[in-house]
PDB file of C-alpha atoms in Angstrom:
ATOM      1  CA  UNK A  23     -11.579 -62.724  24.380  1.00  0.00           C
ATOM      2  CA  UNK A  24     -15.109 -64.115  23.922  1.00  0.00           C
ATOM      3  CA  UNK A  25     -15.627 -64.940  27.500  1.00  0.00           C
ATOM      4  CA  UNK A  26     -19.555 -64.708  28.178  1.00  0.00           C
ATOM      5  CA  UNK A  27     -20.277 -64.562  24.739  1.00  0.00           C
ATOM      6  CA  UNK A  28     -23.589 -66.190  23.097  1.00  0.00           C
ATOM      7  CA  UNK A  29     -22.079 -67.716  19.786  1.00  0.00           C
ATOM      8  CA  UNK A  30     -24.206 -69.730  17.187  1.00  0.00           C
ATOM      9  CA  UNK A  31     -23.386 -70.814  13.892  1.00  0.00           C
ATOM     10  CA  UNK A  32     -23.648 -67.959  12.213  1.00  0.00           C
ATOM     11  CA  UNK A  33     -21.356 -66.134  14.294  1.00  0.00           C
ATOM     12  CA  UNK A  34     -18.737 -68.930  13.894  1.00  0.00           C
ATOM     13  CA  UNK A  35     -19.178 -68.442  10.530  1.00  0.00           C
ATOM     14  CA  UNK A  36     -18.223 -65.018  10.498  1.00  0.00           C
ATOM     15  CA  UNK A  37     -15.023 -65.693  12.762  1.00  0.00           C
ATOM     16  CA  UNK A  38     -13.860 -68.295  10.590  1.00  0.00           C
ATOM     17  CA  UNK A  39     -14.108 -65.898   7.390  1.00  0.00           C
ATOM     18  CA  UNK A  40     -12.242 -62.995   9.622  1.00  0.00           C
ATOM     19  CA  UNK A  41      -9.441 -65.683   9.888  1.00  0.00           C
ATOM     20  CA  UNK A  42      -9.713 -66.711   6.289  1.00  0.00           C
ATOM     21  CA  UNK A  43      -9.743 -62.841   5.301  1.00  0.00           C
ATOM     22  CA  UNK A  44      -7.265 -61.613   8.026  1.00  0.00           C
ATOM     23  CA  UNK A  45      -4.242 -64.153   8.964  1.00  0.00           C
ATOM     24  CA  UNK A  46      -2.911 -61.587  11.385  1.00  0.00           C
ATOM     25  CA  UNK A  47      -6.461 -61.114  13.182  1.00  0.00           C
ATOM     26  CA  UNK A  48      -5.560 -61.963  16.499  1.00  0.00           C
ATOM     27  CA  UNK A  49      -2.791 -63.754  18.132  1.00  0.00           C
ATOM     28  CA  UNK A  50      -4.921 -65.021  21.170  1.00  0.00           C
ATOM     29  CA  UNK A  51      -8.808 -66.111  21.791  1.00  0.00           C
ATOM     30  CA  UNK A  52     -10.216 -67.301  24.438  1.00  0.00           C
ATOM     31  CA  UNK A  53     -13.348 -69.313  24.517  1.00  0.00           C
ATOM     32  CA  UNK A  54     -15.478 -69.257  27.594  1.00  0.00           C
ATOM     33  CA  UNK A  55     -19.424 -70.371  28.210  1.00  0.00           C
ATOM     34  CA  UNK A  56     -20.617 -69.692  24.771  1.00  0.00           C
ATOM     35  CA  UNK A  57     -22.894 -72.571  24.565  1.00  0.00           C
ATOM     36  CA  UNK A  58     -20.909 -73.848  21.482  1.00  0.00           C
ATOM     37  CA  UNK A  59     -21.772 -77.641  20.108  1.00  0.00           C
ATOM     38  CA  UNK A  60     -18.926 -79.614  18.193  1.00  0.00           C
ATOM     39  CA  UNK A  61     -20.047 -78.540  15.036  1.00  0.00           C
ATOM     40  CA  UNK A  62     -20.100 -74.780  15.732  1.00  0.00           C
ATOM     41  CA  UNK A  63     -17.066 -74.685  17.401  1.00  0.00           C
ATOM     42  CA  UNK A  64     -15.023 -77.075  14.488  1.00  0.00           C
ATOM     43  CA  UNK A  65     -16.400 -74.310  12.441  1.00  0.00           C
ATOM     44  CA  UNK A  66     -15.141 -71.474  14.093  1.00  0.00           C
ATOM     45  CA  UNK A  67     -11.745 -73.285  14.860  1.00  0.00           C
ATOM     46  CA  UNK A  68     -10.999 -74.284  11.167  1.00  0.00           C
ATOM     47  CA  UNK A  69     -10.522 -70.833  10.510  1.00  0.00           C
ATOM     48  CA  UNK A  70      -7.809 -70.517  13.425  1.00  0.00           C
ATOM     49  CA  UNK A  71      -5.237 -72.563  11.199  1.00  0.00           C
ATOM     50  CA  UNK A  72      -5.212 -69.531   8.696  1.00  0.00           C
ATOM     51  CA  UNK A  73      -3.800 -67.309  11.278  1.00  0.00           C
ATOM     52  CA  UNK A  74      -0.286 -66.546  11.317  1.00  0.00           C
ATOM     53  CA  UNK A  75       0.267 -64.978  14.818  1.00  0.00           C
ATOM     54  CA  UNK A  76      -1.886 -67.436  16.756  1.00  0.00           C
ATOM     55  CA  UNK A  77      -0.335 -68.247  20.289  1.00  0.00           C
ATOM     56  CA  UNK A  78      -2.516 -69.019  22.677  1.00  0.00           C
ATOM     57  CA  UNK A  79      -6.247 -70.758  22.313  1.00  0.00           C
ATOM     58  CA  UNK A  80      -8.066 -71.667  25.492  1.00  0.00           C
ATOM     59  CA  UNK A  81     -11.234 -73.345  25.278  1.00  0.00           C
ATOM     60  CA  UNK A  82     -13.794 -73.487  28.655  1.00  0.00           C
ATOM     61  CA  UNK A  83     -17.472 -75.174  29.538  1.00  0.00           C
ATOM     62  CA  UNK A  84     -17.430 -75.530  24.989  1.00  0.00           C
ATOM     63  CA  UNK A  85     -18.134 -78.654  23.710  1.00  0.00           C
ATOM     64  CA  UNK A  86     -15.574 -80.426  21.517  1.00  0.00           C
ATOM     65  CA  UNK A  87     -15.650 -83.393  20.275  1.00  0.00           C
ATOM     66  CA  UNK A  88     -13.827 -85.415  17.118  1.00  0.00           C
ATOM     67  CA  UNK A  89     -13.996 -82.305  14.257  1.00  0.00           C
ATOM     68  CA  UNK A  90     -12.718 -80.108  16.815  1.00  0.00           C
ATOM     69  CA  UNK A  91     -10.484 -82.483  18.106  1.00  0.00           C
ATOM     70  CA  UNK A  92      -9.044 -82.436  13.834  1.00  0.00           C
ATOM     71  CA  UNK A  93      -9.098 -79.096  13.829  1.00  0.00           C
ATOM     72  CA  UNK A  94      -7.013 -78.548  16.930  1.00  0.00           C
ATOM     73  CA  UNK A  95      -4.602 -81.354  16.149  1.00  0.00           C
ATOM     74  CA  UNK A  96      -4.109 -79.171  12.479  1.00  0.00           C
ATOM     75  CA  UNK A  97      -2.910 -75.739  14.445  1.00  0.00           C
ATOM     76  CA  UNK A  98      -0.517 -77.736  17.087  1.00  0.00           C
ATOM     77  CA  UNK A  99       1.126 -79.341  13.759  1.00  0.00           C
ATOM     78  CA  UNK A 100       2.011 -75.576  12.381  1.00  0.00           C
ATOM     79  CA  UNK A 101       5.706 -75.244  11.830  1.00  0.00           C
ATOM     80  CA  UNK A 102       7.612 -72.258  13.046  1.00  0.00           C
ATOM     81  CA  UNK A 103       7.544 -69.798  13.668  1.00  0.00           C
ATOM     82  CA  UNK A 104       3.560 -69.918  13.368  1.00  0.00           C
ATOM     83  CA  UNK A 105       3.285 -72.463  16.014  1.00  0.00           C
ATOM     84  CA  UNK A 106       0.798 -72.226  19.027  1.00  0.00           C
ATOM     85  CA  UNK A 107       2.676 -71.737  22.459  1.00  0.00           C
ATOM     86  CA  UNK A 108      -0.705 -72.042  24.575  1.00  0.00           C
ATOM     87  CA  UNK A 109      -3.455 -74.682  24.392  1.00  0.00           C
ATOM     88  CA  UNK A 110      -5.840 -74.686  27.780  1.00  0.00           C
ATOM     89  CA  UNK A 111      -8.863 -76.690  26.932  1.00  0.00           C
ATOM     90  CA  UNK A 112     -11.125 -76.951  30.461  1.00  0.00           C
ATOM     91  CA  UNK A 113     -14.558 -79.017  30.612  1.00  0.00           C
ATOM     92  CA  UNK A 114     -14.834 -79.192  26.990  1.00  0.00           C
ATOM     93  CA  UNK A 115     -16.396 -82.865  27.407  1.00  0.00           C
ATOM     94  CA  UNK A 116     -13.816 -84.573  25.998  1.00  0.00           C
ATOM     95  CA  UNK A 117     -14.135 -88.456  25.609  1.00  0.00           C
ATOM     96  CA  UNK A 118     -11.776 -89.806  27.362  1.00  0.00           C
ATOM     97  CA  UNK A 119     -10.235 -91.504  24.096  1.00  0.00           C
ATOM     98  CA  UNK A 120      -9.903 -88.440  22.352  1.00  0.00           C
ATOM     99  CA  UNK A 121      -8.378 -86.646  25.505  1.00  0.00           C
ATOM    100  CA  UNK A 122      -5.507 -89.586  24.560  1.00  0.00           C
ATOM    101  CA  UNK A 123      -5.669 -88.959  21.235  1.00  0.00           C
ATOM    102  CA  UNK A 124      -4.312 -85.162  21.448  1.00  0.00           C
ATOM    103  CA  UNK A 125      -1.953 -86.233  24.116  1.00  0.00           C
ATOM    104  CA  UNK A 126      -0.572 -88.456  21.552  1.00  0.00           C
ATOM    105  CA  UNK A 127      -0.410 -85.545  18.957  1.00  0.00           C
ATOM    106  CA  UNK A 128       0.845 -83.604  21.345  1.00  0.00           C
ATOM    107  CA  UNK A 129       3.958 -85.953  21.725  1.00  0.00           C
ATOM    108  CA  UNK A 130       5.084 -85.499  18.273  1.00  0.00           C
ATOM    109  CA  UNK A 131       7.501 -82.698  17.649  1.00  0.00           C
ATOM    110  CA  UNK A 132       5.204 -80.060  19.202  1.00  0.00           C
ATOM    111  CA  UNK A 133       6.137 -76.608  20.158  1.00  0.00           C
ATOM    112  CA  UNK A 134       3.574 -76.069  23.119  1.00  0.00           C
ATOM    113  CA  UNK A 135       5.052 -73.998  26.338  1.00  0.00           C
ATOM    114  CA  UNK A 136       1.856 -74.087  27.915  1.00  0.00           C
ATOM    115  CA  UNK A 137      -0.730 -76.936  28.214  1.00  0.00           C
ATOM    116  CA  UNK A 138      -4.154 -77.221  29.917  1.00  0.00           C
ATOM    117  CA  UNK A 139      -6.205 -80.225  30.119  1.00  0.00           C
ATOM    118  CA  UNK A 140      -8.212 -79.333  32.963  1.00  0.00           C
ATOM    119  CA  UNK A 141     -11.275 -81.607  33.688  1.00  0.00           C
ATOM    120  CA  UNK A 142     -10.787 -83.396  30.458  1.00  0.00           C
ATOM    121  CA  UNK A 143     -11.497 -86.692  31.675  1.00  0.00           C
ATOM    122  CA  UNK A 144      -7.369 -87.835  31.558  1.00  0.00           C
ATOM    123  CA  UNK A 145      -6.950 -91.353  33.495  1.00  0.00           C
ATOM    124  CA  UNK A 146      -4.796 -93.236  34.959  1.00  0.00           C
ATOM    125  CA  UNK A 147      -3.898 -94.457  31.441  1.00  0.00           C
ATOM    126  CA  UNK A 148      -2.829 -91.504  30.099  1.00  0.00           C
ATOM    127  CA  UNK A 149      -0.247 -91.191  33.024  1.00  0.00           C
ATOM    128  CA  UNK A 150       2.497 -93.008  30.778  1.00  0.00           C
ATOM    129  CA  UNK A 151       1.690 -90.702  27.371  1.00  0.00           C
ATOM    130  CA  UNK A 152       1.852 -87.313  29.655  1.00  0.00           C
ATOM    131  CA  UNK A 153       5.461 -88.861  31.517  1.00  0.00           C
ATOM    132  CA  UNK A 154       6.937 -89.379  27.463  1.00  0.00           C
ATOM    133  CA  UNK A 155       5.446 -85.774  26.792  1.00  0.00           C
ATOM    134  CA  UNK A 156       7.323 -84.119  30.146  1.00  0.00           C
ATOM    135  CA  UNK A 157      10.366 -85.962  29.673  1.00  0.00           C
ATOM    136  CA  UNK A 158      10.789 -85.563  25.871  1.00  0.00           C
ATOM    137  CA  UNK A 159       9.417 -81.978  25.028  1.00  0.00           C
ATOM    138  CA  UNK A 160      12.163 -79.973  24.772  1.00  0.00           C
ATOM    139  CA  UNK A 161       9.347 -76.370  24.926  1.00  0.00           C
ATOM    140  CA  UNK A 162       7.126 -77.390  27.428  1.00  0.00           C
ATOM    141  CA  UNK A 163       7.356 -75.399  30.908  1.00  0.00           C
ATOM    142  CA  UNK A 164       3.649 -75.337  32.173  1.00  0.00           C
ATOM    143  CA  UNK A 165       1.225 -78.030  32.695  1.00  0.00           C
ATOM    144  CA  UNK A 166      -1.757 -77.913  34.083  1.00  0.00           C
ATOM    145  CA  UNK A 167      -3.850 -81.566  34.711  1.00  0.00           C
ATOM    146  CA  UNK A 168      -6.527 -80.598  37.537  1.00  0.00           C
ATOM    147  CA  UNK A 169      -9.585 -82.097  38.496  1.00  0.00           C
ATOM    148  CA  UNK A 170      -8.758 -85.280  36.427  1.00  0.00           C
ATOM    149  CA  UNK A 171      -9.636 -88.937  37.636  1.00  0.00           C
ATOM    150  CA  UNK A 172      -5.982 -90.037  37.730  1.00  0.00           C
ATOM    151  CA  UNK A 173      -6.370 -92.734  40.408  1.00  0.00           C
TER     152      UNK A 173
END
């Protein structure tokens, strides 16, 4: 848990070796106000595919953008029984067309239990792709859309 936590590029460095180093490092993080850019937190997420006991990753007030977008969209496509249960991304600044994109990766063969897209600029447009998801997933039991513009 790295709630609080000042991280900069050299510190996501260092927790992307960890990963590299140790594949049973953690099976849960938790990123929360830790002034991280795109490119610091692709950094530090690239590393989270190496791990084999990786469940849950929650990501709030980060900034992600396309490479961490990739680098998410490479951990939810982990077969068994390394899969991720838990994905809770909140204010991360999404664009709104890459908020559709991981939907969309999200609705092919994905293990998730738990999802959290919580002021990630969803719209009314993604209504249809979340409806597939809900219907179709035969894992998912929690989801969590707040404080999107779904008018």
């Amino acid at each position: 848990n790295l709630k609080g936590y000042s991280l900069n590029s050299d510190l996501c460095k260092a927790i992307k070796e960890g990963c590299l180093k140790f594949p049973e490092l953690f099976d849960s993080l938790i990123l929360e106000n830790n002034g991280l850019k795109d490119d610091s937190m692709s950094m530090l997420i690239s590393g989270l595919e190496n791990l084999t006991k990786l469940k849950k990753f929650a990501c709030n007030n980060n900034e992600m953008n396309h490479q961490s977008l990739y680098f998410i969209q490479k951990i939810l496509a982990k077969a068994p029984p390394n899969y991720i249960e838990e994905l809770r991304l909140t204010n991360c600044r999404l664009a709104r067309a890459l908020t559709d994109e991981l939907i969309e990766g999200i609705m092919d063969d994905c293990q998730l239990k738990k999802l959290g897209l919580v002021k990630c600029n969803l719209h009314f447009y993604s209504i249809p792709n979340l409806c597939y998801l809900i219907e179709n997933s035969n894992y998912l039991t929690d989801l969590d859309i707040s404080w999107n513009d779904l008018n």
